mmCIF file of C-alpha atoms and ligand atoms in Angstrom:
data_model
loop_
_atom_site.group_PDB
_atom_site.id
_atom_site.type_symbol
_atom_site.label_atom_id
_atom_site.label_comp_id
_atom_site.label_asym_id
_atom_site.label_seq_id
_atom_site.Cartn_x
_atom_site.Cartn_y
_atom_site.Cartn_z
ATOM 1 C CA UNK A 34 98.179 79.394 107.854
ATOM 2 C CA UNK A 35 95.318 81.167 109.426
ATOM 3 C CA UNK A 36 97.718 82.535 112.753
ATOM 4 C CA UNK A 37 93.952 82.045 114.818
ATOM 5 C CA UNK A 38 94.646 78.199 114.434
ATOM 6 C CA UNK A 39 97.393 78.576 116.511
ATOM 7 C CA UNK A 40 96.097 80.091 119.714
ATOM 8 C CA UNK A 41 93.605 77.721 121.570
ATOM 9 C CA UNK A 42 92.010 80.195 123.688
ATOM 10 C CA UNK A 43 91.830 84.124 124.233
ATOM 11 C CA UNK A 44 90.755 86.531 127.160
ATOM 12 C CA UNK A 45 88.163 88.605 126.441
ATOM 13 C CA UNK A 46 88.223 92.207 127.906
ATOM 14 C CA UNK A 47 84.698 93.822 127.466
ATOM 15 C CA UNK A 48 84.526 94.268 130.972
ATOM 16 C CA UNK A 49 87.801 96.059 131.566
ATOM 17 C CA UNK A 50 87.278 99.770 132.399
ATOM 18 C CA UNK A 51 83.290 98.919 131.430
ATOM 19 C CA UNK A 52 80.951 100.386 134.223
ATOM 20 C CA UNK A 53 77.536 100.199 132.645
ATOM 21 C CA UNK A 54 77.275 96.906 132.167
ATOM 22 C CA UNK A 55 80.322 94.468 133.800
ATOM 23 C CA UNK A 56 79.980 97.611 136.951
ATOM 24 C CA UNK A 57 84.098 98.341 136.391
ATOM 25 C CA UNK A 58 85.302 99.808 139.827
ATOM 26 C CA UNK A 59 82.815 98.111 142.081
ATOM 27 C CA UNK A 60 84.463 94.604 142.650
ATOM 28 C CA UNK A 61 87.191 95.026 140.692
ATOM 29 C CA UNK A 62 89.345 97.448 139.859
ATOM 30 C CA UNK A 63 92.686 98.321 137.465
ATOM 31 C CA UNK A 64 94.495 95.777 139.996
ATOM 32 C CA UNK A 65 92.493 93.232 139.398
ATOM 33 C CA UNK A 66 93.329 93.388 135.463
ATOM 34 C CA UNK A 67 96.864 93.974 135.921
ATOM 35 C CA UNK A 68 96.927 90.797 137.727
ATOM 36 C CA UNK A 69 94.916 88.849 135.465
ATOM 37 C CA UNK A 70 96.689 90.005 132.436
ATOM 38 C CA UNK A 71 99.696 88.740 134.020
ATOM 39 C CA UNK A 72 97.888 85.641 135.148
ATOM 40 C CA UNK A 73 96.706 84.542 131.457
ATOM 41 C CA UNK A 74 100.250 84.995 130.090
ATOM 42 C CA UNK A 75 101.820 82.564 132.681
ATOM 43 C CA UNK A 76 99.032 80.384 131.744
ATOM 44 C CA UNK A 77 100.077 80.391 128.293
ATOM 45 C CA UNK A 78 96.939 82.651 126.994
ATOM 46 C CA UNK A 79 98.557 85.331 125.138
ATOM 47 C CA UNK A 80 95.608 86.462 123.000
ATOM 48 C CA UNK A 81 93.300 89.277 124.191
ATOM 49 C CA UNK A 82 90.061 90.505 122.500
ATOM 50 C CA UNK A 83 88.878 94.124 122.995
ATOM 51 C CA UNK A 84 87.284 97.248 121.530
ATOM 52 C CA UNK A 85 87.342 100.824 120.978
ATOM 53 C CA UNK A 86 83.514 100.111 122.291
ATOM 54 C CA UNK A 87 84.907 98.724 125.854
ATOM 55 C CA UNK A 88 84.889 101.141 127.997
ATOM 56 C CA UNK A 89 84.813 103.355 125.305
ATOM 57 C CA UNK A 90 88.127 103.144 124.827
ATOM 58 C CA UNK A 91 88.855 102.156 128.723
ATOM 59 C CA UNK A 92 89.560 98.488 128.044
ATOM 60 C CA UNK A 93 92.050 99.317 124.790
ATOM 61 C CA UNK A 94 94.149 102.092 127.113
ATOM 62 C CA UNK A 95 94.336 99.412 129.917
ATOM 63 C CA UNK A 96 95.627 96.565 127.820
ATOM 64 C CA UNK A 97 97.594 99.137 126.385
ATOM 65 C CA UNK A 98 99.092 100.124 130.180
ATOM 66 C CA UNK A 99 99.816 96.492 131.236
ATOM 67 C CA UNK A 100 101.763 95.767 128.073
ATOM 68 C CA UNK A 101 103.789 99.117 128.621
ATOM 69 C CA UNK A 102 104.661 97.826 132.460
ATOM 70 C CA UNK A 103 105.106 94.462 131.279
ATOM 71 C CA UNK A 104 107.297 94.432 128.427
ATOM 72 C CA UNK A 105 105.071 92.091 126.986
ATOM 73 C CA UNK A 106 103.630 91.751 123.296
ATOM 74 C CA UNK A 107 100.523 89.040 123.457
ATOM 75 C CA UNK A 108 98.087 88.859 119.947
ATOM 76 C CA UNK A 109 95.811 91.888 120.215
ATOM 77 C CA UNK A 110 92.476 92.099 118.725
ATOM 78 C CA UNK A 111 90.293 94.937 118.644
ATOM 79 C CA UNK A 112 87.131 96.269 116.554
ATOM 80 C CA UNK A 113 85.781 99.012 114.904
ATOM 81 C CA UNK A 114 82.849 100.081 115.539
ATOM 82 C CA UNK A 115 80.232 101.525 113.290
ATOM 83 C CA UNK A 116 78.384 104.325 114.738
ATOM 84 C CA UNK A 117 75.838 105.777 112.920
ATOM 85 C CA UNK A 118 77.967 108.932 112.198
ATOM 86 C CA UNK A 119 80.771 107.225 110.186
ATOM 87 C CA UNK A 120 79.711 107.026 107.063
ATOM 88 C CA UNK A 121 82.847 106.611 105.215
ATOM 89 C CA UNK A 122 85.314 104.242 104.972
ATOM 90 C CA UNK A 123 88.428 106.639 106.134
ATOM 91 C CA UNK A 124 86.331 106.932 109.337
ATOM 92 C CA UNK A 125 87.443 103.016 110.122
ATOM 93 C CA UNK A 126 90.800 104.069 109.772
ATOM 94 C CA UNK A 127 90.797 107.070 111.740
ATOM 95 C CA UNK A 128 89.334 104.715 114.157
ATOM 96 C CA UNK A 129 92.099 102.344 113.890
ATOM 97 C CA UNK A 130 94.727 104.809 114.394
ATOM 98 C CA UNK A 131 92.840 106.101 117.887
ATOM 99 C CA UNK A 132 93.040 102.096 118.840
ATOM 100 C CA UNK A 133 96.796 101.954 118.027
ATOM 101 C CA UNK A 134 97.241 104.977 119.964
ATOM 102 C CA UNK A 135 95.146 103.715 123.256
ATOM 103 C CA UNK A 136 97.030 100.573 122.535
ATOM 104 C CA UNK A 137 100.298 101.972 121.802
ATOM 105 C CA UNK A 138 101.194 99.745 118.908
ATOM 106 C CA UNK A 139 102.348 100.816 115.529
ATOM 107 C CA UNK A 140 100.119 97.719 113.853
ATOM 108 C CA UNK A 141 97.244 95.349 115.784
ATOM 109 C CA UNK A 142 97.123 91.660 114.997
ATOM 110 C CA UNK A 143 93.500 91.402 113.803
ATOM 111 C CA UNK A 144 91.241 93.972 113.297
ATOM 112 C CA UNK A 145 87.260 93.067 113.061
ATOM 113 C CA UNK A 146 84.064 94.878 111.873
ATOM 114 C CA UNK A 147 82.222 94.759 115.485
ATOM 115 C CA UNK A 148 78.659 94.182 113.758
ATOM 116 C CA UNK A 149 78.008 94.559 110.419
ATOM 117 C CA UNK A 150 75.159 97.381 110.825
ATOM 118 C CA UNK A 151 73.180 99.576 108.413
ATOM 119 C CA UNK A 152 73.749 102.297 107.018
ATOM 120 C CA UNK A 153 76.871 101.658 105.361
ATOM 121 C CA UNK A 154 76.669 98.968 103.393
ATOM 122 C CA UNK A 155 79.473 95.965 104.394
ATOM 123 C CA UNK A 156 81.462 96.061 101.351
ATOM 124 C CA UNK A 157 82.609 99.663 102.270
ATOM 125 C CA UNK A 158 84.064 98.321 105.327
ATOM 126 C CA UNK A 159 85.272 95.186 103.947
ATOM 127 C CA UNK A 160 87.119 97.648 101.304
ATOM 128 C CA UNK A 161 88.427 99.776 104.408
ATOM 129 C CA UNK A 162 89.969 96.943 106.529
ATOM 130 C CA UNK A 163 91.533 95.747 103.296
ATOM 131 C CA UNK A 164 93.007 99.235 103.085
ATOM 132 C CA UNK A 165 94.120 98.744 107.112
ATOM 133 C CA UNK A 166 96.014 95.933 105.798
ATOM 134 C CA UNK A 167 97.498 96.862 102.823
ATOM 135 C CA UNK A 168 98.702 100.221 105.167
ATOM 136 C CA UNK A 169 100.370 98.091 107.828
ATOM 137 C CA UNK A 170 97.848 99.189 110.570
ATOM 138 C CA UNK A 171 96.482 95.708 111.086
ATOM 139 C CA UNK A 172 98.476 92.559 110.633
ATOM 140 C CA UNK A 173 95.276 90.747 109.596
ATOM 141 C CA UNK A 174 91.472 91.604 109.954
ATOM 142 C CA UNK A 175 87.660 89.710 109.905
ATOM 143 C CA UNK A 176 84.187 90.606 111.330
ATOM 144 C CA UNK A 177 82.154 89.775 114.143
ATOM 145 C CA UNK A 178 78.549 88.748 114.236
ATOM 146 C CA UNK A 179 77.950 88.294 110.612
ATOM 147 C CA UNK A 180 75.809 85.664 108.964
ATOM 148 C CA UNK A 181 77.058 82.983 106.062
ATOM 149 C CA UNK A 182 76.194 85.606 103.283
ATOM 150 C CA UNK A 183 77.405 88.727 105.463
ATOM 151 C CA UNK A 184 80.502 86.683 105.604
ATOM 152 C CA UNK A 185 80.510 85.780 101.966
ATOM 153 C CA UNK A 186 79.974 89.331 100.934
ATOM 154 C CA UNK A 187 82.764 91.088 102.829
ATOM 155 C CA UNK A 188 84.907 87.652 101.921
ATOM 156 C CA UNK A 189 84.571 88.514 98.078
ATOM 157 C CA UNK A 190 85.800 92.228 98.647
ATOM 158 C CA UNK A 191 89.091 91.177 100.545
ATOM 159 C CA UNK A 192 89.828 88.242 97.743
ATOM 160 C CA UNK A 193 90.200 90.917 95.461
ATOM 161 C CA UNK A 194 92.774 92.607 97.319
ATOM 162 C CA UNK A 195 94.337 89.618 98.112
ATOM 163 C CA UNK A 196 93.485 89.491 101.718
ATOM 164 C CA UNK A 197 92.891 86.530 104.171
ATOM 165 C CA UNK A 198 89.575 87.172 106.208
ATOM 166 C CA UNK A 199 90.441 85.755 109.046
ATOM 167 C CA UNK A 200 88.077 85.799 111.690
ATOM 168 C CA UNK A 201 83.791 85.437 112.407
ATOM 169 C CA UNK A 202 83.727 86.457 116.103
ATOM 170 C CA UNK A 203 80.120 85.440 116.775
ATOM 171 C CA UNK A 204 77.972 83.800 119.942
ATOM 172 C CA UNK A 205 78.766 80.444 120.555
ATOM 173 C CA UNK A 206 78.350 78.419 123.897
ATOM 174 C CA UNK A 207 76.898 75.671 125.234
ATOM 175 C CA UNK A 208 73.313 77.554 125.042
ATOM 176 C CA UNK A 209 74.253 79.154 122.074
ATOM 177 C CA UNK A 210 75.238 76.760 119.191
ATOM 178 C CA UNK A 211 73.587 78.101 116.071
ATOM 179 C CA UNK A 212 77.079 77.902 114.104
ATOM 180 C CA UNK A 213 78.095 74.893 114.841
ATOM 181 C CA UNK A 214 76.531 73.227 111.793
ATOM 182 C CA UNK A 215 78.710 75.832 109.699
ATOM 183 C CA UNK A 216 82.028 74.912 111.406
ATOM 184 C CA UNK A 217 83.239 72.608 108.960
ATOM 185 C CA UNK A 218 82.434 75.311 106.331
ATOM 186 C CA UNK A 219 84.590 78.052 108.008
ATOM 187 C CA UNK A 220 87.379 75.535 107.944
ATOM 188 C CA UNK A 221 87.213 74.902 104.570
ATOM 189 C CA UNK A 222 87.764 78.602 104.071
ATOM 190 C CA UNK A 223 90.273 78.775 106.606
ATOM 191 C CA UNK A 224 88.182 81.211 108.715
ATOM 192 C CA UNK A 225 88.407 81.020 112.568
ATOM 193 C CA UNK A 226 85.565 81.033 114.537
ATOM 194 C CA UNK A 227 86.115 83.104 117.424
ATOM 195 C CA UNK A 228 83.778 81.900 120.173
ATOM 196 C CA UNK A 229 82.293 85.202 122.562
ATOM 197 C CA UNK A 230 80.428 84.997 125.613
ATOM 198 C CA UNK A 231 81.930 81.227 125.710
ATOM 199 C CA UNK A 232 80.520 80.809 129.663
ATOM 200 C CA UNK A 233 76.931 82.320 128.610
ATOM 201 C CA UNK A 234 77.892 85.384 130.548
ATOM 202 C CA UNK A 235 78.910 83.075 133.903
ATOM 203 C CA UNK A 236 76.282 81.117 133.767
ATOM 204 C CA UNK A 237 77.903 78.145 132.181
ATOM 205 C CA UNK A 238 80.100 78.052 135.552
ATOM 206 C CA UNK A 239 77.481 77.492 137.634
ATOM 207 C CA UNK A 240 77.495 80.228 139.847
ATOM 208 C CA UNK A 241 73.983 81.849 139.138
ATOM 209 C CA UNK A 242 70.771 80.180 139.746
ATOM 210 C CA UNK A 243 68.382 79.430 136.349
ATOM 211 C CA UNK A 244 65.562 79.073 139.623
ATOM 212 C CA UNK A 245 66.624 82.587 140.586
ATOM 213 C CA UNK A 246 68.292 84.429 137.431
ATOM 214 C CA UNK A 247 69.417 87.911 138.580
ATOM 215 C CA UNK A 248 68.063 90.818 137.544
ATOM 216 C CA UNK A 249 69.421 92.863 134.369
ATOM 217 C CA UNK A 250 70.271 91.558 131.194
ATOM 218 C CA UNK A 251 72.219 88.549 132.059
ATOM 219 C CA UNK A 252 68.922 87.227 133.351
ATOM 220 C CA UNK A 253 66.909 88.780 130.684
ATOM 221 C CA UNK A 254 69.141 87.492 128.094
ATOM 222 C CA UNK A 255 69.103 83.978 128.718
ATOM 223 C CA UNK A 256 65.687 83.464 130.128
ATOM 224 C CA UNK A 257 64.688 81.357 126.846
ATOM 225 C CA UNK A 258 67.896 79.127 128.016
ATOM 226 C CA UNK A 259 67.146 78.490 131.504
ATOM 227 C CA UNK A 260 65.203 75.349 130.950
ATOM 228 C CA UNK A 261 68.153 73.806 129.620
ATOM 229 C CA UNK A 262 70.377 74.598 132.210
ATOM 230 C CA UNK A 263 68.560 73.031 134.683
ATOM 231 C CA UNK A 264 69.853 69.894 132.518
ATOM 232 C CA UNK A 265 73.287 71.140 131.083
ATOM 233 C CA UNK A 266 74.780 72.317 134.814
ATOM 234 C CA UNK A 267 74.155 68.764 136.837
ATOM 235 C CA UNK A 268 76.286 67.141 133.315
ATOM 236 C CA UNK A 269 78.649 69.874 133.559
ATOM 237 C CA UNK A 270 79.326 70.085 137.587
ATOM 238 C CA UNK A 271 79.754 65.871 136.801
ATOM 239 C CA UNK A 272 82.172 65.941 134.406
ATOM 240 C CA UNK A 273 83.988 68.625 135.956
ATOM 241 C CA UNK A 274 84.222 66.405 139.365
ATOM 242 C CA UNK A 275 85.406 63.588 137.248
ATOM 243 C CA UNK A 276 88.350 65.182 136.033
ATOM 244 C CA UNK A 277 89.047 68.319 138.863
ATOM 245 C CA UNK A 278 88.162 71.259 137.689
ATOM 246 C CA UNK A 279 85.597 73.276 137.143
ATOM 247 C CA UNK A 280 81.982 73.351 134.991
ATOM 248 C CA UNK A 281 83.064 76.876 133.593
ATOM 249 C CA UNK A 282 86.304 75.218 131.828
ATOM 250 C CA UNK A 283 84.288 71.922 130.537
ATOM 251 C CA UNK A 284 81.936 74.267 129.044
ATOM 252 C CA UNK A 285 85.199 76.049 127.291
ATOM 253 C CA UNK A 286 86.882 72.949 126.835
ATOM 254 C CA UNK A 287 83.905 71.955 124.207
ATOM 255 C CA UNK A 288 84.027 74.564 122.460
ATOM 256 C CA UNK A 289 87.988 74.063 121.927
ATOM 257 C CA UNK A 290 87.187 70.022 120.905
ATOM 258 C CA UNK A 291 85.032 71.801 118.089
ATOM 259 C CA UNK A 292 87.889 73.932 116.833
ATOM 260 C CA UNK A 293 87.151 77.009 117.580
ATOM 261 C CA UNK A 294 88.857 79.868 119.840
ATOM 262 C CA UNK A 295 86.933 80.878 122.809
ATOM 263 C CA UNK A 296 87.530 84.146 124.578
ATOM 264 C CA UNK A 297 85.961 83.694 128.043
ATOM 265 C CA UNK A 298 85.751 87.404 130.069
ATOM 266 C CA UNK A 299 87.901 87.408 132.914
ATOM 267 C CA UNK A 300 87.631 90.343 135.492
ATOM 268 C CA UNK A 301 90.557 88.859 137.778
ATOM 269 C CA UNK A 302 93.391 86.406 138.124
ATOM 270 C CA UNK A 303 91.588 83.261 140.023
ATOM 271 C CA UNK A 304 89.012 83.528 136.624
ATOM 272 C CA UNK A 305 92.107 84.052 134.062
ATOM 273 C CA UNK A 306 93.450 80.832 136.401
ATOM 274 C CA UNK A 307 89.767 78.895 136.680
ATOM 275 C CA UNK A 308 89.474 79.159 132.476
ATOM 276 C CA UNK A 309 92.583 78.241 131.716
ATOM 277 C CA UNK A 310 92.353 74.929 132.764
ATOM 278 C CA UNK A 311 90.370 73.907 129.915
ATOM 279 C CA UNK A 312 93.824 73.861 128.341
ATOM 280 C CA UNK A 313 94.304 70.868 130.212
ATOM 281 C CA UNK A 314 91.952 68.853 129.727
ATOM 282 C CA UNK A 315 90.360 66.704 126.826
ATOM 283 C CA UNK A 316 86.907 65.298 126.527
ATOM 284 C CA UNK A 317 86.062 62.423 124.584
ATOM 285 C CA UNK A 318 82.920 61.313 121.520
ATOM 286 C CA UNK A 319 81.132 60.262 124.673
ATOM 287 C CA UNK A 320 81.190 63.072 126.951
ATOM 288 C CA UNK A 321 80.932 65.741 123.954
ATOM 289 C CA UNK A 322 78.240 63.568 122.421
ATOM 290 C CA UNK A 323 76.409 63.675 126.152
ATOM 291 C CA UNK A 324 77.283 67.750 126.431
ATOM 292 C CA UNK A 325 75.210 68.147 122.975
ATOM 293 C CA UNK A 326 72.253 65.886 124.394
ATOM 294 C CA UNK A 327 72.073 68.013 127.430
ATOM 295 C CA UNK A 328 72.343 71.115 125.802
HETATM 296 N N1 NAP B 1833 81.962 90.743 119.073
HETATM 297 C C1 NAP B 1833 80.961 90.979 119.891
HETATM 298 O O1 NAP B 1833 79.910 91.523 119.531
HETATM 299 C C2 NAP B 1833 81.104 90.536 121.325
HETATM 300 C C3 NAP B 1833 79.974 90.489 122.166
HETATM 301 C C4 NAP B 1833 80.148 90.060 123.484
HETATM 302 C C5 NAP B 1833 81.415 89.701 123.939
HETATM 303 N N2 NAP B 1833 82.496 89.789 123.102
HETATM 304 C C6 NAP B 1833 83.863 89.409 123.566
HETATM 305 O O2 NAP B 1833 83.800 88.138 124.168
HETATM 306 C C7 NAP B 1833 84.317 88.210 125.493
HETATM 307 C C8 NAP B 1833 83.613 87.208 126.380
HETATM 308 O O3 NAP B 1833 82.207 87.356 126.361
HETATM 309 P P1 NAP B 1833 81.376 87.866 127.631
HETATM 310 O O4 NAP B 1833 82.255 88.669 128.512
HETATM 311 O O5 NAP B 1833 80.125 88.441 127.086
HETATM 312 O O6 NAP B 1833 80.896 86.536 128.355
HETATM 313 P P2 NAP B 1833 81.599 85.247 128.992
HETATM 314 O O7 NAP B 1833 83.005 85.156 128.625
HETATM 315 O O8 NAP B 1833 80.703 84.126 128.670
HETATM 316 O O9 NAP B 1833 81.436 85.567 130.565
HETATM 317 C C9 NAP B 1833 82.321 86.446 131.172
HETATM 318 C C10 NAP B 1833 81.905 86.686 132.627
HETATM 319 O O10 NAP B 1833 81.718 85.464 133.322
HETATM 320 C C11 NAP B 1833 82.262 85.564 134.646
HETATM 321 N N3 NAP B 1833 83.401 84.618 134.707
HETATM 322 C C12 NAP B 1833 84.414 84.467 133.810
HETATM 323 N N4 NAP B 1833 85.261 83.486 134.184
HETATM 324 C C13 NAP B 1833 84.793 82.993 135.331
HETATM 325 C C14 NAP B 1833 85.233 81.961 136.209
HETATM 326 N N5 NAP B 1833 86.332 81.255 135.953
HETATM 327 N N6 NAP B 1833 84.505 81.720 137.323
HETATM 328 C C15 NAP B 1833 83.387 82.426 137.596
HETATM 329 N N7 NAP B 1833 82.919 83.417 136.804
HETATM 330 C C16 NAP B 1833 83.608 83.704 135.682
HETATM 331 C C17 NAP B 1833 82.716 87.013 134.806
HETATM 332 O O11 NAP B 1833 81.632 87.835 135.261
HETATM 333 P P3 NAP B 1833 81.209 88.015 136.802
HETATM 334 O O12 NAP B 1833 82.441 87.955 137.639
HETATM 335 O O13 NAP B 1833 80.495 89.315 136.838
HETATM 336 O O14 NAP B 1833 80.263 86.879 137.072
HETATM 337 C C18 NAP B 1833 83.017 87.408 133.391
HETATM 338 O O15 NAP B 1833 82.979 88.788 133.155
HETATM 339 C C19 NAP B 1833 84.096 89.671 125.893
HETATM 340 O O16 NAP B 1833 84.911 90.052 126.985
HETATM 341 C C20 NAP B 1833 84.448 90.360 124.614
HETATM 342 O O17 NAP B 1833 85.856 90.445 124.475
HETATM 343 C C21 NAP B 1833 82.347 90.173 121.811
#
């Protein structure tokens, strides 16, 4: 069995040790991870998604660090990314090895493609995370932001070799639901559907305005969206009253009812905490089927 099925949720770490864009050391610092690292594992969320991108390697060392101090082992994912100066497949693995390194773990638990980007064509880096397998450096390994015939392609290299693809980490939220149509496909196939920026970047929690939207790309981003959340947040900040918690975890908790494994960004404990409770919770045909309406 696919070992994705098994974890319900994940924390994703692009903004640990990432000061371009998440603004890493103004508002949170290597504290605040430590804590929320330990946070998600209490809460029973023992997956984390990163990258050798994060950072640029920041993210990977730190997740590295708090296992080190902690003693513990949660399911690690990370990615390779393909620069336009690796042009051969051995420069995945090299890649892979620097991860394991930042990481320090002899193997990861899933390794991804981070996009699946010109100029090297996919199959050479379908053929070098089936060679990341078959060397023990990665316990499993999939792609991220692929389409059905991206997925297909890279799919046919690693049935050759006899490997599982595991994992299509693409977009998917409540503003975001292009693949939801192909869910029952990827099912079929026994692919998980990892679920990234699951809270539309925070907006999905209801703490930015879609009358104001904040400058930079989380505003520029979801402009096309915010029409619809001036519907989707007065459903979400209902149902979340309903049942105690908060709009952020209804908005994961769908996603979860669909099957697939969100990993919501977290930059501190009280969000590790706040996302977590969509463990909790359930929603029934009638409050999905009203979450798809509004959305
Ligand atoms: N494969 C890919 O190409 C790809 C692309 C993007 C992301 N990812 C992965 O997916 C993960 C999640 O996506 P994402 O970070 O883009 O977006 P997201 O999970 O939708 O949003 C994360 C942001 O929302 C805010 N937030 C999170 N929990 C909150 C809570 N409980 N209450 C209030 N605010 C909360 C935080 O930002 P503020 O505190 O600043 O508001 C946090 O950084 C990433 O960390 C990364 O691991 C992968």
């Amino acid at each position: 069995m696919n070992p994705l099925f098994t974890h319900p949720m994940g924390v994703g770490t692009w903004a640990w040790g990432d000061r371009l864009f998440w603004g890493y050391g103004r508002g949170y610092r290597e504290e605040d991870l430590k804590q929320a690292f330990r946070e998600s594992l209490e809460a029973g969320v023992s997956l984390f998604d990163t990258a050798e991108f994060y950072g640029f390697g920041l993210s990977e060392t730190l997740l590295g660090r708090f296992m080190a101090q902690s003693g513990a082992r949660p399911y690690l994912v990370t990615k390779f990314f393909p620069y336009p100066w690796r042009l051969s497949r051995k420069s995945l693995l090299q890649a892979l090895r620097g991860s394991l390194r930042r990481l320090g773990v002899e193997a990861v638990d899933l390794y991804l493609l981070h996009w699946p980007w010109p100029p090297v064509p996919l199959r050479v880096w379908a053929e070098a995370l089936a060679e990341a397998y078959e060397r023990g450096l990665a316990r499993g390994v999939g792609v991220s932001n692929c389409s059905l015939a991206q997925l297909a392609e890279a799919k046919a290299v690693l049935d050759r070799h006899g490997v599982p693809l595991l994992a299509n980490q693409v977009e998917y939220s409540l503003l975001v639901r292009d693949w939801e149509a192909h869910l029952p496909t990827l099912r079929r196939e026994g692919i998980a559907l990892m679920a990234y920026s699951p809270l539309a970047m925070g907006w999905l929690t209801g703490k930015l305005d879609p009358r104001n939207p904040p400058k930079g790309y989380r505003g520029s981003k979801y402009r096309p969206h915010l029409g619809r959340l001036e519907r989707l947040l007065p459903l979400l900040e209902e149902l979340a009253r309903a049942k105690g918690t908060s709009p952020g975890a209804i908005a994961l908790r769908y996603l979860m009812e669909k099957g697939t494994l969100p990993i919501p960004g977290a930059k501190n404990p009280a969000q590790v905490r706040g996302n977590a409770e969509a463990l909790r919770l359930s929603l029934g045909p009638e409050e999905m089927a009203l979450l798809e309406g509004a959305s």
